[in-house]
Structure formats: structure tokens, C-alpha cells
Coordinates of C-alpha atoms in Angstrom, one line a residue:
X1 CA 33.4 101.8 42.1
X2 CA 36.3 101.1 39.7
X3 CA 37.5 104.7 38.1
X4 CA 36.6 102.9 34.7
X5 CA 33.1 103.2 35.9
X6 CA 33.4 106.3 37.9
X7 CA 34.8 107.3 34.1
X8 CA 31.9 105.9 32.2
X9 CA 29.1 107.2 34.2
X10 CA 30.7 110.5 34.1
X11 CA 30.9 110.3 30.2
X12 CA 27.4 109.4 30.3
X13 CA 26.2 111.8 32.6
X14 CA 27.8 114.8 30.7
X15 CA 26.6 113.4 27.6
X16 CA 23.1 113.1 29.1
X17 CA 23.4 116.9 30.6
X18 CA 24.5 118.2 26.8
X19 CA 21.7 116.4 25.4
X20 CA 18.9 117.8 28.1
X21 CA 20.6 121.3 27.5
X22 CA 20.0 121.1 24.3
X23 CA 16.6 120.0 24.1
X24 CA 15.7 122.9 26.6
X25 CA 17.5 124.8 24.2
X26 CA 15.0 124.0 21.4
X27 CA 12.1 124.0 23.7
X28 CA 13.2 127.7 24.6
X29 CA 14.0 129.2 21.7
X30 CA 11.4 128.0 19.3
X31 CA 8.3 125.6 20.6
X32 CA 7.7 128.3 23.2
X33 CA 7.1 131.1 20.3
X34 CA 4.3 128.9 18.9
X35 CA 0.9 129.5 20.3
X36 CA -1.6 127.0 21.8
X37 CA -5.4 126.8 20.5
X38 CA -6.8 125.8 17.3
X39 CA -4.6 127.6 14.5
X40 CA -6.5 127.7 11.4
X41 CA -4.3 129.4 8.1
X42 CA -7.1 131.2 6.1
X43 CA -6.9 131.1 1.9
X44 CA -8.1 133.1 -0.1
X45 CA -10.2 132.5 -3.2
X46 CA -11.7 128.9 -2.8
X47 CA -8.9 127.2 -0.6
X48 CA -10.3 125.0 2.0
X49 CA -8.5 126.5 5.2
X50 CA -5.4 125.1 6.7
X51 CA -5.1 124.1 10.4
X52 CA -1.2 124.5 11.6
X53 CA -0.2 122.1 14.3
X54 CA 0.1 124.5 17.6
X55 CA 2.2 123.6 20.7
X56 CA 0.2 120.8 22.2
X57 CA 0.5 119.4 18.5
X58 CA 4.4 119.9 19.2
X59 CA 4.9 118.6 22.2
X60 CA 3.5 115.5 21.5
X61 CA 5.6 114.9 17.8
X62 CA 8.5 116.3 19.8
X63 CA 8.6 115.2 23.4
X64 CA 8.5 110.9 22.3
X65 CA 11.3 111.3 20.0
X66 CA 13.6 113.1 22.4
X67 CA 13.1 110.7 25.0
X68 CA 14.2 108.0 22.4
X69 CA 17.3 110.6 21.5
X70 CA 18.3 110.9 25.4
X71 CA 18.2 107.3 25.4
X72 CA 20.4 106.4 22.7
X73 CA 22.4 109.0 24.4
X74 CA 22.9 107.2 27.3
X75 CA 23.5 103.7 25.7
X76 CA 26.1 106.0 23.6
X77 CA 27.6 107.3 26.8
X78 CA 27.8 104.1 29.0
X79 CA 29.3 101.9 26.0
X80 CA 31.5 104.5 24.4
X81 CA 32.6 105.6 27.8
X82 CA 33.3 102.4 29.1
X83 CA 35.4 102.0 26.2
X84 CA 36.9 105.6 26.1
X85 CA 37.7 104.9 29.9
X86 CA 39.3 101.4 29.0
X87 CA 41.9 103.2 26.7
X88 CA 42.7 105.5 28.7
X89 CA 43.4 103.7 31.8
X90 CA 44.9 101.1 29.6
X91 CA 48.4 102.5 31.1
X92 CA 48.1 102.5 34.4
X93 CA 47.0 99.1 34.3
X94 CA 50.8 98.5 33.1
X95 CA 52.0 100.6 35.2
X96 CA 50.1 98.7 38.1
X97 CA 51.6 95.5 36.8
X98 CA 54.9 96.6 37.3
X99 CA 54.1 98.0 40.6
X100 CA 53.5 95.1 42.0
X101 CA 56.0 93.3 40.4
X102 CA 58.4 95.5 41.6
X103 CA 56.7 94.6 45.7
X104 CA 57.9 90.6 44.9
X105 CA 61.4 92.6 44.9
X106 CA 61.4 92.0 41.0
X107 CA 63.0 95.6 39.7
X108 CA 64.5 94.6 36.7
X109 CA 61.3 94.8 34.7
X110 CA 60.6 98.3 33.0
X111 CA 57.1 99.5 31.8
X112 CA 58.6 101.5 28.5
X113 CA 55.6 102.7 27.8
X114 CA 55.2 103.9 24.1
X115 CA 53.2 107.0 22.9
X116 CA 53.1 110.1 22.7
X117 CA 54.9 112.2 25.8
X118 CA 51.7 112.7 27.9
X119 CA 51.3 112.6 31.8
X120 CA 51.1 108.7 31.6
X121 CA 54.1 108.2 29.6
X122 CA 55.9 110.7 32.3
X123 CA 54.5 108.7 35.4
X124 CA 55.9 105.4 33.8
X125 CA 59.5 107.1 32.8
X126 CA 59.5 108.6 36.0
X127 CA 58.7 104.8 37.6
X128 CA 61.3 103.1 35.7
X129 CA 63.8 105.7 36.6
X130 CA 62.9 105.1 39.9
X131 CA 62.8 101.3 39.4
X132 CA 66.4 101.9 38.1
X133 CA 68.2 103.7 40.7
X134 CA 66.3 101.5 43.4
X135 CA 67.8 98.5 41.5
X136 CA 71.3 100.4 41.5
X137 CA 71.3 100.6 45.5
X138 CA 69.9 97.5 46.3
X139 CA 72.9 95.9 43.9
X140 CA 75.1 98.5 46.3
X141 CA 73.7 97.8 49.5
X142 CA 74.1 94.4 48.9
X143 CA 77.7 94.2 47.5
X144 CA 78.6 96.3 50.1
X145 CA 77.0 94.5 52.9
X146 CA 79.1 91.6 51.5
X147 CA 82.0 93.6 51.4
X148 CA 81.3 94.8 55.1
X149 CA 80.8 91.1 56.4
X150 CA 84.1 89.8 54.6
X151 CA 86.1 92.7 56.1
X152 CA 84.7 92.1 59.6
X153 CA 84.9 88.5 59.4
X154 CA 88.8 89.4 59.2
X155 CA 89.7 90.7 62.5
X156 CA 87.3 88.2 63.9
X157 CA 88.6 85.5 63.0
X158 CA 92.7 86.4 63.7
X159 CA 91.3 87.1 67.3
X160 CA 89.8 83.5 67.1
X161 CA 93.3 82.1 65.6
X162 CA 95.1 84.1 68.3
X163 CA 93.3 82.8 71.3
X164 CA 92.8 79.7 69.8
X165 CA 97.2 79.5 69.6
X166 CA 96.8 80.8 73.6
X167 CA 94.7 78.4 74.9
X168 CA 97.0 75.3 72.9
X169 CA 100.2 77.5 74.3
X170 CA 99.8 78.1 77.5
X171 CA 103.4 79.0 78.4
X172 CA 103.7 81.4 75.5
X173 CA 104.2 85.2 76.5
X174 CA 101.0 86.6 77.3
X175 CA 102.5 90.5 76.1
X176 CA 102.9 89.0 72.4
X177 CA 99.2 88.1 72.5
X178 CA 97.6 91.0 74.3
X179 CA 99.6 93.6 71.7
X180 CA 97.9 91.5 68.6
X181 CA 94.7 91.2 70.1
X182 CA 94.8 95.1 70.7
X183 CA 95.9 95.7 66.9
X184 CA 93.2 93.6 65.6
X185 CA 90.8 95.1 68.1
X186 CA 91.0 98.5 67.0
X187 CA 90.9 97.7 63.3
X188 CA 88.0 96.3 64.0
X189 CA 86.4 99.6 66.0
X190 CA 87.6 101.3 63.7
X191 CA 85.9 99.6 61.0
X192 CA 82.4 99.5 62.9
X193 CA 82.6 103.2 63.5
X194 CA 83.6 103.9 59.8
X195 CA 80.3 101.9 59.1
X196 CA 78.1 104.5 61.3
X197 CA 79.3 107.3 59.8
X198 CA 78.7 105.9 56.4
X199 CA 75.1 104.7 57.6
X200 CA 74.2 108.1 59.2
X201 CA 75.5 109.9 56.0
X202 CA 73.8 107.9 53.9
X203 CA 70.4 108.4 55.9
X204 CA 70.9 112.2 56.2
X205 CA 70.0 112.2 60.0
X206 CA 71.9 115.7 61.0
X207 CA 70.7 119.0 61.2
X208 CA 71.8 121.4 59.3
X209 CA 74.1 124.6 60.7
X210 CA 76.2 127.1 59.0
X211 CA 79.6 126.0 58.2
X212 CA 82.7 127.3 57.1
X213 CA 85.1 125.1 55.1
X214 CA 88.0 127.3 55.7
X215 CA 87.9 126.5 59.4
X216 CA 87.1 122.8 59.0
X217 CA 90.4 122.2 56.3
X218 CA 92.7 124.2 58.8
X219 CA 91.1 121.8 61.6
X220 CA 92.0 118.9 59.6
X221 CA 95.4 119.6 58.5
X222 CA 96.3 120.8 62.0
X223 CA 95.1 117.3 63.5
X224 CA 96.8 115.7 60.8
X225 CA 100.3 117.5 60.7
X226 CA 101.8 115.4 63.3
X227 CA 101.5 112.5 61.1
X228 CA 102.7 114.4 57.9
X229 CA 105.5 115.4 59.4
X230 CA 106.2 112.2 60.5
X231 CA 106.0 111.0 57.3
X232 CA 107.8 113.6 55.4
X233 CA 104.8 115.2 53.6
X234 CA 104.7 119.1 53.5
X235 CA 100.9 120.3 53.8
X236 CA 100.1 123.8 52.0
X237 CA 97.0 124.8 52.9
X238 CA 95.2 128.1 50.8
X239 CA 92.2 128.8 52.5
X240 CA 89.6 131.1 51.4
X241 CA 86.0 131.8 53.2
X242 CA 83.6 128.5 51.9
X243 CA 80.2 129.4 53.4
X244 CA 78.1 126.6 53.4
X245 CA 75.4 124.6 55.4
X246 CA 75.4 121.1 56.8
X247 CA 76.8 119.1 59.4
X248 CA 79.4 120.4 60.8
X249 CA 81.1 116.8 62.2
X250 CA 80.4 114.9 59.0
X251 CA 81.7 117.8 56.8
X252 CA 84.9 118.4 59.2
X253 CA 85.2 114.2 58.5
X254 CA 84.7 114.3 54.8
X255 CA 88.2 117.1 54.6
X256 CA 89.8 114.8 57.7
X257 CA 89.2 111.4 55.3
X258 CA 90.2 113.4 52.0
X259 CA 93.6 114.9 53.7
X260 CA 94.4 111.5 55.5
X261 CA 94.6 109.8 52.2
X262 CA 96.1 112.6 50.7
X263 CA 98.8 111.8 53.3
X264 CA 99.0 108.3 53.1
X265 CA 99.0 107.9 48.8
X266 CA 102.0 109.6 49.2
X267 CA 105.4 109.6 47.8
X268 CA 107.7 107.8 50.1
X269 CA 110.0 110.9 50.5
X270 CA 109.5 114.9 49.9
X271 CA 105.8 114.7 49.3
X272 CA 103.4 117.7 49.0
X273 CA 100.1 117.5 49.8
X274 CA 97.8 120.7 48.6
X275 CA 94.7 121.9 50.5
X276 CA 92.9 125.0 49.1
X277 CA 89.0 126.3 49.7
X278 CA 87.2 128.9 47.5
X279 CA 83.7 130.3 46.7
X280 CA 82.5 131.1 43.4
X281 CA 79.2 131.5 41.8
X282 CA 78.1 128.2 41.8
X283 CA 78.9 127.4 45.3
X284 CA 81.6 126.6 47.7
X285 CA 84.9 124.3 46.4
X286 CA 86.9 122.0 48.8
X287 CA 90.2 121.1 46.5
X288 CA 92.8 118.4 47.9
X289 CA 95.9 117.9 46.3
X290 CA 98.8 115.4 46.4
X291 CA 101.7 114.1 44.7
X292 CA 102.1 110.0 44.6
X293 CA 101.8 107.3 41.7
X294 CA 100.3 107.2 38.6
X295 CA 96.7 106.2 38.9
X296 CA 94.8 105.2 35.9
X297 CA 91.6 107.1 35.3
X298 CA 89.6 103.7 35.3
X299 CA 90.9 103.1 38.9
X300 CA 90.4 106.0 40.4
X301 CA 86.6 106.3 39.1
X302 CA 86.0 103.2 41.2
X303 CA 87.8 104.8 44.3
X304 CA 84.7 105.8 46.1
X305 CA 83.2 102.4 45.9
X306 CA 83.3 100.8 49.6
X307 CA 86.2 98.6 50.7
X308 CA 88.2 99.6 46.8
X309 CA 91.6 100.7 47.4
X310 CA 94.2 102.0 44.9
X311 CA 97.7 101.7 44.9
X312 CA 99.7 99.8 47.4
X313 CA 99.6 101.9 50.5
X314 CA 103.2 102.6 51.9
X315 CA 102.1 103.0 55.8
X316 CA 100.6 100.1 56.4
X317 CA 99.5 101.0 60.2
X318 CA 97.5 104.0 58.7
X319 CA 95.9 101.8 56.1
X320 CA 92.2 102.7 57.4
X321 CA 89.4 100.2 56.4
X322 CA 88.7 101.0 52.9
X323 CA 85.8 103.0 53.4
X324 CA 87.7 106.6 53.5
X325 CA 86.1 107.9 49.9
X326 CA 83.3 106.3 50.1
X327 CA 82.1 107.8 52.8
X328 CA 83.5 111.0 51.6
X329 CA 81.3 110.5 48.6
X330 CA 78.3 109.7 50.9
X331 CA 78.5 112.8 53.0
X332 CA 79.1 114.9 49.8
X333 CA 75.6 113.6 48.3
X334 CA 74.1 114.0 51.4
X335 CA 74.7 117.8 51.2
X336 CA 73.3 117.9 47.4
X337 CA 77.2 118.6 46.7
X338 CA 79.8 117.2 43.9
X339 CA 82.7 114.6 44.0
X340 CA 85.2 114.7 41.3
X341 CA 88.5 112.6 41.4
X342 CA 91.1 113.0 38.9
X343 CA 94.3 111.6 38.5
X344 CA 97.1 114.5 38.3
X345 CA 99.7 114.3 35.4
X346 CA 103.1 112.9 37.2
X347 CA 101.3 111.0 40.0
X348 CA 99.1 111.9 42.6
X349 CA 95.3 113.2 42.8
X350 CA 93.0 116.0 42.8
X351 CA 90.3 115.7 44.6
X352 CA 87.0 118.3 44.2
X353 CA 84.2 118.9 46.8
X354 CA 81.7 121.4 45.3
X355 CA 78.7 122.8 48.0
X356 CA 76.0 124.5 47.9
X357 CA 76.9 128.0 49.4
X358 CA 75.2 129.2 52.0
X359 CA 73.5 132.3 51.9
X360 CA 74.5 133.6 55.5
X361 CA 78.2 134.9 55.8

């Protein structure tokens, strides 16, 4: 049965129980005071005597027109149920619309259902928001699986030109070719493994362990500092316990990615880069400093989008694949934390991390 007529009968059938309740209320409380027999009112003076109608007399005046009463009832309950139940399921037969809609891989549609604020108008609110962030990531997924197949298609097909200019040079120096091929290779592992972390963020397969940030930031700037110092770039590091829980090698890549690119949006001479960790009331905060150029705020709201980069970058052989915030972005939502970028006044960025803290220290 439909739940239209699983409505309906149960309309009726309540309906038909209040009506047999109340007849058994009448029957109880008043035919059952009236005696049976022949009741016979006696006048005085002259009066012919009265006979008054005793239960049998009832019973039979009362019992025919009840039956008729219980079965208008139920023709009341079965039609005005059906169209009581019609009404009120009249919503989730929109909402069943767009359901299926939304299986074609249609979600541009929205129910907006109007009314008053009851649970049916929160199921379809809650539907379209869902059909509006499912809308939001397939539009991602898709511009960044575009993104993703242009930037691989790009080592891929320099190793084509390259053996391609081998095999129509064959007395050119093999050493020339080998050194490109091993460049263009390892952009391109690079690139494949920056794609796994980003998938397995985004999936949230870890488990989750007790993590410090302190440790993880003085990890990365200590892994890093050969390449700072190389460059010129003084790190300054300000660590304070961060208490937090998570995955301990996607959190210790999220400060690695945010302290690279601190490093390489650099100045070209004399630059700073500032790493600092702290714990307050709402949670743990990973804060990542740097001096560099300007950035407008409308850029750098777009920096965590896959394959977006800012400025020009000065090293080129540390140029990384593009994927660097965004996949510090993805590791941050997949610990229910916060990602704020801002551009700093005089050039450079700060970059926030906020955590849950974690309640073991």
C-alpha cells in the first residue's frame, strides 16, 4: 500500500474507533440506566396512563441510526482522509521529483518549497543544500580533473618530443637526453604523488592519533632549512604545545607544503619566513609567515584552488605542481579545521591553520 492509503485508512479507522467510543459512551452512561419491561407512567385524576419507551424500545430507535452515523463516518474518513493525506504528502512528492531528477545527474534544479518552516520544508532546504554543495564538487572534481589531465599531458608529451628528437638524431649526445628525460620524469612523479595525497585527504582514509604541531613545524623547518639557506631566507620558528588529533603524515605535509611556499614566494634576497604554533580556547593555531610581493586579496582567495599559482615563482626548479595549497586546504577540512590566507601589508602572506584541540596532552 501507498502511505496515502496507509494515511487514509488510518484516518478512517481512528475516526471509526472515536465514533464506536462514543456510542459505547452513550450506551453506558445512559440507555443502560433505563429499565426493560412494560413502563407504564400513572396520572392521576382521569388521565389515561402513559407507556414510556424502555430499553428494547431504545435499542431499536437507537441502534439503526448509529449504524447509519458510523457509516457516514467512514465515507467521511476514507474521502476526507484521502484528501487530508493528498495534502500532506503533496511535498514529498516534490521532493521525490527532484530526487530523481537529481539520479539523471540533473543538480541544478531546487525544490524551494514554500510554507510555513515545518519538517517538510526542512527536509527540502536540507535537499537543496545538499543538491548545492554536490553541484559545487562535481563542478570541482571536474575542473580539476581537467586541470590534472592538462598538467600531466605536459611532461608526457616533452618525453614524447624528446625521444621523438632521439630517435630522428641518432648521433646526438645521449647525456643531454637522459638529464631531460629525468627532469621531466620526476615532475611528473611528483605530480602523481601530489595527486594521492590530495585524493586520500579528500577521502579521509587515515586513522586518527594524537599529534603535536609543535613537533611537526620544527620537523618541517628542519627538513626545509637546507633549502632556505640556500636561498637566503631566515626561518624563525615560535613554537608553542598544539595538541591535536589526526594524521600524523598528512598534518606533518600540510606545515611541509605551507613552509615550502613560504620559502619559495620569497623575496629574492634577505627574506624572513615566520613559523609560530599556539593553543587557545578554541583549538590549536598553525601560523606561517613570509615576506615577498604584494598579492591582491582577490588572488590569494583563489590560491587553494588546484593547479592556481600566484606570483611569478623566482626558483623555478622548486616550482612544485600547483597543487601545494590545495592540498593543504584538503587536509585542513579533513580534520574539521580552518584555512585563512591573507595577504600581509608590504608583501608576503599569513597563512592560518586552526584545529580542533585534542583533549589528551
Amino acid at each position: 500500500m501507498s502511505a496515502r492509503l496507509k494515511l487514509t485508512l488510518s484516518y478512517a479507522g481512528f475516526l471509526m474507533v472515536a465514533g464506536v467510543l462514543l456510542l459505547a459512551v452513550v450506551w453506558v452512561f445512559l440507555l443502560r440506566y433505563v429499565p426493560d419491561g412494560n413502563l407504564v407512567s400513572e396520572s392521576p385524576g382521569s388521565r389515561p396512563a402513559l407507556f414510556v419507551p424502555n430499553r428494547s424500545d431504545l435499542e431499536r430507535a437507537f441502534v439503526p441510526r448509529a449504524a447509519a452515523a458510523l457509516g457516514f463516518l467512514l465515507v467521511l474518513g476514507l474521502v476526507g482522509g484521502w484528501v487530508l493525506a493528498g495534502r500532506m504528502l503533496a511535498p514529498l512528492a516534490r521532493i521525490t521529483d527532484a530526487t530523481r531528477l537529481a539520479a539523471t545527474g540533473s543538480l541544478s534544479h531546487r525544490i524551494r518549497l514554500p510554507g510555513r518552516k515545518d519538517e517538510f520544508r526542512e527536509l527540502a532546504d536540507a535537499f537543496d543544500g545538499m543538491l548545492a554543495r554536490l553541484e559545487a564538487h562535481v563542478a570541482e572534481q571536474q575542473r580539476f580533473a581537467a586541470n590534472a589531465s592538462h598538467e600531466l599531458r605536459t611532461p608526457l608529451t616533452v618525453t614524447q618530443t624528446l625521444l621523438e628528437v632521439a630517435r630522428s638524431e641518432p648521433g646526438r649526445d645521449p647525456a643531454e637526453l637522459v638529464e631531460r628525460l629525468h627532469t621531466v620524469n620526476a615532475r611528473a612523479i611528483d605530480l602523481t604523488e601530489a595527486l594521492l595525497v590530495l585524493s586520500r585527504a579528500n577521502q579521509r582514509a587515515f586513522a586518527e592519533e594524537h599529534v603535536d604541531l609543535s613537533l611537526l613545524a620544527e620537523e618541517a623547518t628542519e627538513t626545509l632549512l637546507p633549502l632556505a639557506e640556500k636561498e637566503g631566507i631566515a626561518i624563525e620558528t615560535s613554537s608553542g604545545p598544539a595538541p591535536t588529533a589526526g594524521s600524523q603524515p598528512l598534518l606533518l605535509q600540510m606545515v611541509t607544503n605551507l613552509v615550502h611556499n613560504a620559502i619559495v614566494h620569497n623575496l629574492p634576497a634577505a627574506g624572513v619566513v615566520r613559523v609560530r604554533t599556539t593553543t587557545d580556547s578554541s583549538g590549536v593555531l598553525l601560523t606561517v609567515a613570509n615576506t615577498g610581493p604584494e598579492i591582491a586579496p582577490a588572488l590569494a582567495a583563489t590560491l587553494t584552488e588546484p593547479f592556481q599559482r600566484g606570483a611569478e615563482r623566482r626558483h623555478s626548479e622548486h616550482a612544485g605542481v600547483g597543487l601545494g595549497l590545495a592540498i593543504v586546504e584538503s587536509i585542513v577540512g579533513a580534520h574539521d579545521g580552518t584555512l585563512l590566507i591573507e595577504p600581509r601589508p608590504g608583501g608576503g602572506l599569513l597563512v592560518s591553520v586552526r584545529l580542533p584541540a585534542s583533549a589528551r596532552r
